Tab-separated table of C-alpha atoms in Angstrom:
chain	number	residue	atom	x	y	z
A	1	UNK	CA	1.623	-2.393	4.667
A	2	UNK	CA	1.977	0.057	1.610
A	3	UNK	CA	5.672	0.120	0.212
A	4	UNK	CA	5.356	3.242	-2.231
A	5	UNK	CA	3.815	3.559	-5.652
A	6	UNK	CA	5.019	0.732	-7.793
A	7	UNK	CA	3.693	1.151	-11.436
A	8	UNK	CA	1.133	3.199	-13.669
A	9	UNK	CA	-0.806	1.677	-16.497
A	10	UNK	CA	-2.006	3.179	-19.480
A	11	UNK	CA	-4.632	1.664	-21.620
A	12	UNK	CA	-4.237	2.946	-25.579
A	13	UNK	CA	-5.793	1.689	-28.858
A	14	UNK	CA	-2.649	1.756	-30.758
A	15	UNK	CA	-0.029	0.288	-28.840
A	16	UNK	CA	2.447	0.292	-31.136
A	17	UNK	CA	2.267	4.200	-31.984
A	18	UNK	CA	1.953	4.654	-28.072
A	19	UNK	CA	5.093	2.832	-27.462
A	20	UNK	CA	7.030	4.886	-30.039
A	21	UNK	CA	5.347	8.062	-28.475
A	22	UNK	CA	6.566	6.959	-24.751
A	23	UNK	CA	10.109	6.029	-26.077
A	24	UNK	CA	10.432	9.892	-26.952
A	25	UNK	CA	8.849	11.043	-23.996
A	26	UNK	CA	11.358	8.884	-21.511
A	27	UNK	CA	13.952	8.782	-24.031
A	28	UNK	CA	14.482	5.184	-23.366
A	29	UNK	CA	13.760	1.927	-25.011
A	30	UNK	CA	11.161	-0.408	-23.506
A	31	UNK	CA	12.293	-3.034	-21.019
A	32	UNK	CA	9.169	-5.077	-22.106
A	33	UNK	CA	7.693	-5.588	-25.544
A	34	UNK	CA	5.157	-8.143	-26.258
A	35	UNK	CA	1.817	-8.325	-28.476
A	36	UNK	CA	-0.285	-6.723	-25.559
A	37	UNK	CA	1.913	-5.236	-23.361
A	38	UNK	CA	4.915	-2.461	-23.581
A	39	UNK	CA	6.765	-1.358	-20.257
A	40	UNK	CA	9.232	1.226	-19.149
A	41	UNK	CA	11.792	1.682	-16.269
A	42	UNK	CA	11.305	5.101	-15.144
A	43	UNK	CA	13.607	5.877	-12.103
A	44	UNK	CA	12.468	3.367	-9.415
A	45	UNK	CA	8.665	2.769	-10.857
A	46	UNK	CA	7.575	1.224	-14.061
A	47	UNK	CA	5.163	2.358	-16.741
A	48	UNK	CA	2.970	-0.314	-18.611
A	49	UNK	CA	0.792	0.486	-21.790
A	50	UNK	CA	-1.489	-1.938	-22.669
A	51	UNK	CA	-4.268	-2.281	-25.091
A	52	UNK	CA	-7.989	-1.303	-24.144
A	53	UNK	CA	-8.945	-4.836	-25.046
A	54	UNK	CA	-6.506	-6.261	-22.307
A	55	UNK	CA	-8.184	-3.749	-19.725
A	56	UNK	CA	-10.500	-5.655	-17.645
A	57	UNK	CA	-14.180	-4.575	-18.633
A	58	UNK	CA	-15.834	-1.749	-16.942
A	59	UNK	CA	-12.496	0.090	-16.496
A	60	UNK	CA	-12.660	3.812	-16.447
A	61	UNK	CA	-10.768	4.804	-19.226
A	62	UNK	CA	-7.513	6.362	-18.259
A	63	UNK	CA	-4.235	5.405	-16.156
A	64	UNK	CA	-4.327	3.339	-13.166
A	65	UNK	CA	-1.803	3.491	-10.623
A	66	UNK	CA	-0.897	0.593	-8.671
A	67	UNK	CA	0.462	0.867	-4.768
A	68	UNK	CA	2.982	-1.569	-3.579
A	69	UNK	CA	2.035	-3.680	-0.557
A	70	UNK	CA	3.533	-6.348	1.592
A	71	UNK	CA	0.556	-9.001	1.465
A	72	UNK	CA	-1.991	-8.404	-1.580
A	73	UNK	CA	-4.387	-10.901	-0.337
A	74	UNK	CA	-4.567	-9.319	3.107
A	75	UNK	CA	-4.848	-5.781	1.662
A	76	UNK	CA	-7.609	-6.793	-1.313
A	77	UNK	CA	-9.814	-7.988	1.417
A	78	UNK	CA	-8.824	-4.909	3.801
A	79	UNK	CA	-9.733	-2.446	1.046
A	80	UNK	CA	-13.150	-4.327	0.474
A	81	UNK	CA	-13.869	-3.618	3.994
A	82	UNK	CA	-13.082	0.079	3.761
A	83	UNK	CA	-15.962	0.514	1.415
A	84	UNK	CA	-13.763	-0.459	-2.071
A	85	UNK	CA	-15.676	-2.514	-4.750
A	86	UNK	CA	-13.673	-5.184	-6.244
A	87	UNK	CA	-12.995	-4.730	-10.033
A	88	UNK	CA	-10.235	-7.502	-10.492
A	89	UNK	CA	-8.869	-9.970	-7.546
A	90	UNK	CA	-5.029	-10.698	-7.558
A	91	UNK	CA	-3.607	-11.844	-10.481
A	92	UNK	CA	0.005	-12.878	-11.302
A	93	UNK	CA	1.534	-10.560	-13.556
A	94	UNK	CA	5.372	-10.950	-13.317
A	95	UNK	CA	7.449	-13.595	-11.524
A	96	UNK	CA	5.702	-14.113	-8.105
A	97	UNK	CA	4.064	-10.413	-8.265
A	98	UNK	CA	0.280	-10.210	-8.438
A	99	UNK	CA	-1.937	-7.208	-9.148
A	100	UNK	CA	-5.594	-6.404	-8.529
A	101	UNK	CA	-7.801	-3.458	-8.603
A	102	UNK	CA	-10.440	-1.845	-6.650
A	103	UNK	CA	-12.528	1.276	-7.081
A	104	UNK	CA	-12.619	3.462	-4.117
A	105	UNK	CA	-16.166	5.185	-2.769
A	106	UNK	CA	-15.513	7.886	-4.764
A	107	UNK	CA	-15.149	6.272	-8.303
A	108	UNK	CA	-11.506	6.107	-8.799
A	109	UNK	CA	-9.461	2.773	-9.966
A	110	UNK	CA	-7.006	1.920	-7.194
A	111	UNK	CA	-4.629	-0.655	-7.965
A	112	UNK	CA	-2.227	-2.550	-5.845
A	113	UNK	CA	0.804	-4.856	-6.541
A	114	UNK	CA	2.566	-7.618	-4.334
A	115	UNK	CA	3.278	-11.184	-3.141
A	116	UNK	CA	0.675	-13.619	-1.957
A	117	UNK	CA	2.733	-13.898	1.407
A	118	UNK	CA	4.154	-11.103	3.407
A	119	UNK	CA	7.599	-10.325	2.619
A	120	UNK	CA	8.081	-9.037	5.804
A	121	UNK	CA	6.553	-11.749	7.841
A	122	UNK	CA	7.029	-14.689	5.952
A	123	UNK	CA	9.940	-17.156	6.447
A	124	UNK	CA	11.947	-19.887	4.931
A	125	UNK	CA	9.462	-22.333	6.129
A	126	UNK	CA	6.945	-20.429	4.189
A	127	UNK	CA	8.129	-20.282	0.818
A	128	UNK	CA	11.559	-20.698	-1.155
A	129	UNK	CA	14.270	-18.250	-0.209
A	130	UNK	CA	14.225	-14.768	-1.872
A	131	UNK	CA	17.840	-14.084	-0.595
A	132	UNK	CA	19.057	-17.244	-2.205
A	133	UNK	CA	17.441	-16.344	-5.321
A	134	UNK	CA	18.519	-12.774	-5.231
A	135	UNK	CA	22.083	-14.135	-4.433
A	136	UNK	CA	21.645	-16.440	-7.442
A	137	UNK	CA	20.305	-13.507	-9.843
A	138	UNK	CA	23.661	-11.957	-9.235
A	139	UNK	CA	26.008	-14.862	-10.025
A	140	UNK	CA	24.211	-15.165	-13.183
A	141	UNK	CA	24.556	-11.931	-13.864
A	142	UNK	CA	28.099	-11.827	-13.305
A	143	UNK	CA	28.692	-15.197	-14.887
A	144	UNK	CA	27.349	-13.583	-18.149
A	145	UNK	CA	29.354	-9.910	-17.638
A	146	UNK	CA	31.330	-9.285	-20.694
A	147	UNK	CA	33.947	-7.462	-19.003
A	148	UNK	CA	35.768	-10.440	-17.462
A	149	UNK	CA	34.809	-9.865	-13.853
A	150	UNK	CA	32.202	-12.735	-14.167
A	151	UNK	CA	32.050	-15.754	-11.751
A	152	UNK	CA	32.279	-19.199	-12.986
A	153	UNK	CA	28.777	-20.146	-12.255
A	154	UNK	CA	26.937	-21.120	-15.709
A	155	UNK	CA	24.054	-22.879	-14.140
A	156	UNK	CA	23.027	-20.222	-11.955
A	157	UNK	CA	20.446	-18.686	-14.621
A	158	UNK	CA	18.270	-22.204	-14.527
A	159	UNK	CA	17.173	-21.146	-11.044
A	160	UNK	CA	15.901	-17.953	-11.905
A	161	UNK	CA	12.454	-16.706	-12.569
A	162	UNK	CA	11.225	-16.357	-16.190
A	163	UNK	CA	11.099	-12.668	-15.942
A	164	UNK	CA	14.772	-12.552	-14.203
A	165	UNK	CA	15.785	-14.823	-17.351
A	166	UNK	CA	14.488	-12.580	-19.699
A	167	UNK	CA	16.363	-9.526	-18.023
A	168	UNK	CA	19.541	-11.699	-18.135
A	169	UNK	CA	19.014	-12.438	-21.747
A	170	UNK	CA	18.194	-8.570	-22.824
A	171	UNK	CA	21.534	-7.288	-23.738
A	172	UNK	CA	20.444	-3.754	-23.942
A	173	UNK	CA	18.719	-3.394	-20.745
A	174	UNK	CA	21.080	-5.645	-18.407
A	175	UNK	CA	22.615	-2.354	-17.272
A	176	UNK	CA	19.640	-0.896	-16.307
A	177	UNK	CA	17.915	-4.085	-14.531
A	178	UNK	CA	21.423	-4.049	-12.154
A	179	UNK	CA	21.117	-0.849	-11.415
A	180	UNK	CA	17.777	-1.294	-10.235
A	181	UNK	CA	18.167	-4.746	-8.414
A	182	UNK	CA	21.660	-4.596	-7.340
A	183	UNK	CA	23.619	-3.051	-4.578
A	184	UNK	CA	26.585	-1.383	-5.076
A	185	UNK	CA	29.423	-3.423	-3.735
A	186	UNK	CA	27.504	-6.357	-3.119
A	187	UNK	CA	27.240	-7.718	-6.910
A	188	UNK	CA	31.003	-7.396	-6.558
A	189	UNK	CA	31.458	-8.797	-3.047
A	190	UNK	CA	28.976	-12.055	-4.537
A	191	UNK	CA	31.076	-12.440	-7.619
A	192	UNK	CA	34.354	-12.556	-5.318
A	193	UNK	CA	32.817	-14.723	-3.010
A	194	UNK	CA	31.933	-17.317	-5.461
A	195	UNK	CA	35.481	-17.228	-6.736
A	196	UNK	CA	36.884	-18.006	-3.474
A	197	UNK	CA	34.351	-20.712	-2.184
A	198	UNK	CA	34.667	-22.143	-5.400
A	199	UNK	CA	38.774	-22.865	-4.974
A	200	UNK	CA	37.878	-24.180	-0.961
A	201	UNK	CA	35.429	-26.431	-2.512
A	202	UNK	CA	38.359	-27.699	-5.463
A	203	UNK	CA	40.812	-27.445	-2.815
A	204	UNK	CA	38.538	-30.074	-0.388
A	205	UNK	CA	38.279	-32.589	-3.531
A	206	UNK	CA	41.695	-32.442	-4.276
A	207	UNK	CA	43.018	-32.687	-0.776
A	208	UNK	CA	41.659	-36.145	0.532
A	209	UNK	CA	38.249	-34.771	2.136
A	210	UNK	CA	35.898	-37.420	1.650
A	211	UNK	CA	32.374	-35.499	2.393
A	212	UNK	CA	31.518	-31.839	1.664
A	213	UNK	CA	28.766	-30.422	3.643
A	214	UNK	CA	27.057	-27.316	2.112
A	215	UNK	CA	25.135	-25.808	4.997
A	216	UNK	CA	22.314	-23.436	3.503
A	217	UNK	CA	23.098	-24.766	-0.079
A	218	UNK	CA	19.991	-22.451	-1.448
A	219	UNK	CA	21.156	-22.870	-5.410
A	220	UNK	CA	24.615	-23.708	-5.135
A	221	UNK	CA	25.368	-25.374	-8.316
A	222	UNK	CA	29.439	-26.777	-7.168
A	223	UNK	CA	28.170	-30.328	-6.701
A	224	UNK	CA	26.924	-30.411	-10.451
A	225	UNK	CA	29.559	-27.962	-12.200
A	226	UNK	CA	32.320	-30.043	-10.375
A	227	UNK	CA	30.837	-33.318	-11.095
A	228	UNK	CA	33.373	-34.666	-13.040
A	229	UNK	CA	35.678	-34.266	-10.323
A	230	UNK	CA	33.705	-35.698	-7.197
A	231	UNK	CA	34.799	-39.097	-7.527
A	232	UNK	CA	34.024	-40.765	-4.271
A	233	UNK	CA	33.185	-37.445	-2.289
A	234	UNK	CA	29.774	-37.139	-0.703
A	235	UNK	CA	28.190	-34.001	-1.144
A	236	UNK	CA	25.085	-33.026	1.530
A	237	UNK	CA	23.141	-30.310	0.657
A	238	UNK	CA	21.645	-28.890	3.641
A	239	UNK	CA	18.644	-26.171	3.331
A	240	UNK	CA	14.943	-25.402	4.249
A	241	UNK	CA	12.576	-27.732	2.725
A	242	UNK	CA	10.654	-25.117	0.434
A	243	UNK	CA	14.005	-23.734	-1.210
A	244	UNK	CA	15.345	-27.244	-1.520
A	245	UNK	CA	12.138	-28.412	-3.592
A	246	UNK	CA	12.128	-25.410	-5.680
A	247	UNK	CA	15.794	-26.393	-6.253
A	248	UNK	CA	15.247	-29.746	-7.467
A	249	UNK	CA	12.358	-28.756	-9.233
A	250	UNK	CA	14.556	-26.092	-11.152
A	251	UNK	CA	17.472	-28.951	-11.841
A	252	UNK	CA	14.803	-31.390	-13.114
A	253	UNK	CA	13.165	-28.626	-15.784
A	254	UNK	CA	17.169	-27.600	-16.802
A	255	UNK	CA	17.377	-31.331	-17.536
A	256	UNK	CA	20.647	-31.344	-14.879
A	257	UNK	CA	20.970	-34.671	-13.600
A	258	UNK	CA	22.088	-34.926	-9.710
A	259	UNK	CA	25.090	-36.704	-9.250
A	260	UNK	CA	24.696	-40.005	-7.144
A	261	UNK	CA	26.903	-38.672	-4.514
A	262	UNK	CA	24.626	-35.843	-3.985
A	263	UNK	CA	22.105	-36.035	-0.911
A	264	UNK	CA	19.645	-33.292	-0.042
A	265	UNK	CA	19.096	-32.743	3.643
A	266	UNK	CA	16.034	-30.572	4.555
A	267	UNK	CA	16.487	-28.349	7.575
A	268	UNK	CA	15.773	-25.516	9.314
A	269	UNK	CA	18.820	-23.947	11.037
A	270	UNK	CA	16.893	-21.975	13.802
A	271	UNK	CA	14.940	-24.937	15.204
A	272	UNK	CA	16.143	-28.477	13.717
A	273	UNK	CA	19.296	-30.678	14.654
A	274	UNK	CA	21.719	-30.536	12.198
A	275	UNK	CA	23.535	-33.846	13.064
A	276	UNK	CA	20.540	-35.823	13.317
A	277	UNK	CA	19.515	-34.760	9.582
A	278	UNK	CA	22.743	-35.371	8.530
A	279	UNK	CA	23.211	-38.853	9.655
A	280	UNK	CA	19.577	-39.508	8.427
A	281	UNK	CA	21.087	-38.798	5.206
A	282	UNK	CA	23.938	-41.291	5.410
A	283	UNK	CA	26.650	-38.616	6.816
A	284	UNK	CA	29.861	-40.220	8.357
A	285	UNK	CA	31.062	-38.718	11.613
A	286	UNK	CA	34.544	-40.686	11.076
A	287	UNK	CA	35.307	-38.919	7.868
A	288	UNK	CA	37.354	-35.887	6.948
A	289	UNK	CA	34.566	-33.377	6.054
A	290	UNK	CA	34.572	-29.737	4.340
A	291	UNK	CA	31.698	-27.908	5.401
A	292	UNK	CA	30.552	-24.941	3.298
A	293	UNK	CA	28.863	-22.172	5.164
A	294	UNK	CA	28.393	-19.895	2.217
A	295	UNK	CA	25.933	-16.506	3.110
A	296	UNK	CA	24.259	-17.854	6.071
A	297	UNK	CA	25.491	-16.562	9.228
A	298	UNK	CA	23.695	-13.251	8.453
A	299	UNK	CA	19.822	-14.891	8.526
A	300	UNK	CA	20.240	-16.982	11.852
A	301	UNK	CA	20.576	-16.073	15.515
A	302	UNK	CA	23.945	-16.401	17.439
A	303	UNK	CA	22.754	-19.553	19.308
A	304	UNK	CA	21.922	-21.282	15.833
A	305	UNK	CA	25.729	-20.299	14.752
A	306	UNK	CA	27.074	-21.723	17.964
A	307	UNK	CA	25.277	-24.954	17.671
A	308	UNK	CA	26.310	-25.470	14.154
A	309	UNK	CA	30.038	-24.727	15.094
A	310	UNK	CA	29.537	-27.412	17.974
A	311	UNK	CA	28.032	-29.740	15.758
A	312	UNK	CA	31.068	-29.429	13.540
A	313	UNK	CA	33.134	-29.464	16.238
A	314	UNK	CA	31.866	-32.876	17.991
A	315	UNK	CA	30.918	-34.789	14.969
A	316	UNK	CA	33.636	-34.427	12.391
A	317	UNK	CA	37.320	-35.943	12.768
A	318	UNK	CA	40.121	-33.459	13.027
A	319	UNK	CA	41.468	-31.635	10.276
A	320	UNK	CA	37.772	-31.280	8.903
A	321	UNK	CA	37.339	-27.511	8.038
A	322	UNK	CA	34.590	-25.010	7.934
A	323	UNK	CA	34.451	-21.900	5.726
A	324	UNK	CA	31.874	-18.902	6.522
A	325	UNK	CA	31.360	-15.266	5.905
A	326	UNK	CA	29.965	-12.998	8.328
A	327	UNK	CA	29.332	-9.380	9.297
A	328	UNK	CA	32.037	-7.403	11.176
A	329	UNK	CA	31.454	-4.546	13.314
A	330	UNK	CA	33.418	-1.259	14.098
A	331	UNK	CA	32.900	2.385	15.525
A	332	UNK	CA	31.818	4.260	11.853
A	333	UNK	CA	31.092	1.251	10.224
A	334	UNK	CA	28.053	3.138	8.628
A	335	UNK	CA	30.705	5.411	6.707
A	336	UNK	CA	32.391	2.601	5.285
A	337	UNK	CA	31.942	1.692	1.426
A	338	UNK	CA	28.582	0.328	0.629
A	339	UNK	CA	27.115	-0.352	4.250
A	340	UNK	CA	24.387	2.497	4.134
A	341	UNK	CA	23.231	1.505	0.394
A	342	UNK	CA	22.725	-2.249	2.001
A	343	UNK	CA	20.610	-1.299	4.987
A	344	UNK	CA	18.691	0.916	2.964
A	345	UNK	CA	18.013	-1.894	0.380
A	346	UNK	CA	17.175	-4.615	3.191
A	347	UNK	CA	14.950	-2.208	4.854
A	348	UNK	CA	13.003	-1.869	1.507
A	349	UNK	CA	13.174	-5.277	0.173
A	350	UNK	CA	13.722	-7.731	3.169
A	351	UNK	CA	11.933	-11.022	2.859
A	352	UNK	CA	11.291	-12.140	6.130
A	353	UNK	CA	14.959	-13.317	6.196
A	354	UNK	CA	16.397	-10.863	8.667
A	355	UNK	CA	19.952	-10.274	7.535
A	356	UNK	CA	21.105	-8.816	10.780
A	357	UNK	CA	21.003	-11.576	13.404
A	358	UNK	CA	24.920	-12.519	13.651
A	359	UNK	CA	27.724	-10.273	13.144
A	360	UNK	CA	31.239	-10.090	15.305
A	361	UNK	CA	32.928	-7.192	16.544
A	362	UNK	CA	36.266	-6.303	14.726
A	363	UNK	CA	39.090	-8.668	15.601
A	364	UNK	CA	37.093	-10.759	17.308
A	365	UNK	CA	37.037	-14.000	14.758
A	366	UNK	CA	40.207	-15.358	16.239
A	367	UNK	CA	39.306	-15.723	19.799
A	368	UNK	CA	35.456	-16.462	18.810
A	369	UNK	CA	36.586	-19.857	16.818
A	370	UNK	CA	39.430	-20.291	19.259
A	371	UNK	CA	36.904	-20.266	22.364
A	372	UNK	CA	34.962	-22.969	20.072
A	373	UNK	CA	38.191	-25.591	19.077
A	374	UNK	CA	38.748	-24.035	15.758
A	375	UNK	CA	42.065	-22.672	14.732
A	376	UNK	CA	41.655	-19.725	11.521
A	377	UNK	CA	43.631	-21.226	8.280
A	378	UNK	CA	42.219	-18.045	5.989
A	379	UNK	CA	40.894	-14.942	6.815
A	380	UNK	CA	39.975	-12.448	4.303
A	381	UNK	CA	38.602	-8.910	5.015
A	382	UNK	CA	37.669	-6.622	2.203
A	383	UNK	CA	41.254	-5.773	0.983
A	384	UNK	CA	41.795	-9.522	0.770
A	385	UNK	CA	38.418	-9.966	-0.867
A	386	UNK	CA	39.148	-7.471	-3.753
A	387	UNK	CA	42.342	-8.738	-4.357
A	388	UNK	CA	41.176	-12.426	-4.646
A	389	UNK	CA	38.894	-11.110	-7.038
A	390	UNK	CA	41.806	-8.930	-8.882
A	391	UNK	CA	43.722	-12.032	-9.366
A	392	UNK	CA	40.823	-13.688	-11.126
A	393	UNK	CA	39.533	-10.906	-13.149
A	394	UNK	CA	42.728	-8.513	-14.082
A	395	UNK	CA	40.080	-5.815	-15.533
A	396	UNK	CA	38.485	-5.820	-11.939
A	397	UNK	CA	38.338	-2.056	-10.802
A	398	UNK	CA	35.160	-2.180	-8.320
A	399	UNK	CA	35.244	-2.296	-4.395
A	400	UNK	CA	33.106	-4.770	-2.375
A	401	UNK	CA	30.615	-3.712	0.816
A	402	UNK	CA	33.188	-3.193	3.290
A	403	UNK	CA	31.127	-5.199	6.252
A	404	UNK	CA	31.729	-8.626	4.660
A	405	UNK	CA	34.473	-10.970	6.014
A	406	UNK	CA	35.145	-14.495	4.904
A	407	UNK	CA	37.352	-17.151	7.137
A	408	UNK	CA	38.078	-20.959	6.908
A	409	UNK	CA	39.188	-22.677	10.137
A	410	UNK	CA	40.025	-26.179	10.982
A	411	UNK	CA	39.308	-28.126	14.304
A	412	UNK	CA	42.205	-27.650	16.507
A	413	UNK	CA	44.637	-30.582	16.427
A	414	UNK	CA	45.237	-30.291	19.928
A	415	UNK	CA	41.873	-30.823	20.628
């Protein structure tokens, strides 16, 4: 599947001179500058200048356009089946993106760029979660925010890809990167949510909870940021095996020790048994537990949401709590702040982890949780979430995407 024009490459003899000329043409500084390549962000596309010695031998002298595709290996083979001649097989160029080139039957260079796995079809069973990485990217940028709006996740940067870390450290072009890869309202929401779930986590440690379960932990860093406060609290990080394996690799590479209280629990929520996986990791059903379920319900089916809540209700003692966020629906939602922008972003960048699987109608959350044996202790709508962020950061004046809600509930004492 073709997703649009991705970039154009100009081979040049004098890279420095060409860089200066195109900087004047585009009226902006390059976003990438090294010994062999200079890159510019132009609107939603990229322009690359590269020395001719770096161009594959046999290239036609001139520009090469690169089209974004959903599966580069599949499309590279398909182009050859249609009569194209291979010039350059898929090679990694940035993060997990690969480039390839063919010549069409008419002698023109035809370039493609994309991922090895089809992001519209692959799942968290096939690769580490891209949505978890995207959320972590926003937390890293938020923590580095010089305006005072930042969250406290100082470890988020260690889970980023090398090109993302480079963008984070590039103070001159950080804003343009954010405009390209972040969605209006979602960056603010992730910042606010991080503050709120940090509070939930710390309150659980301070109020006698003996276990904390991170459901869909992703690149959650709380067990490492608050390691000195864990004491005897056990933390169980539950997530898909591929994501979990990458997280452990990142921790090791960054030299971040895993506290002895932390256990990794590999699980796909849509297919696996949560309680069995937890028990295998040493979870004790008799101990008061806080379940943190941050940024997950959007990506799992309603049956999986029910099964998870039933597991918590059945296998954790009274007074145990769960906190999660979800999408709320109402007539006119598509005209609310940030909703259309988020839908458009998901359509363009969706990574096989659908964000529209579970949602509740406006006003249903109390009955929904009550029917499942829970009572609400905290409910935060858009205004509440924005107010919490203002309390943390006095200069905050932005808005969060209007469809998000956060709730914390405890197992009903009368059950």
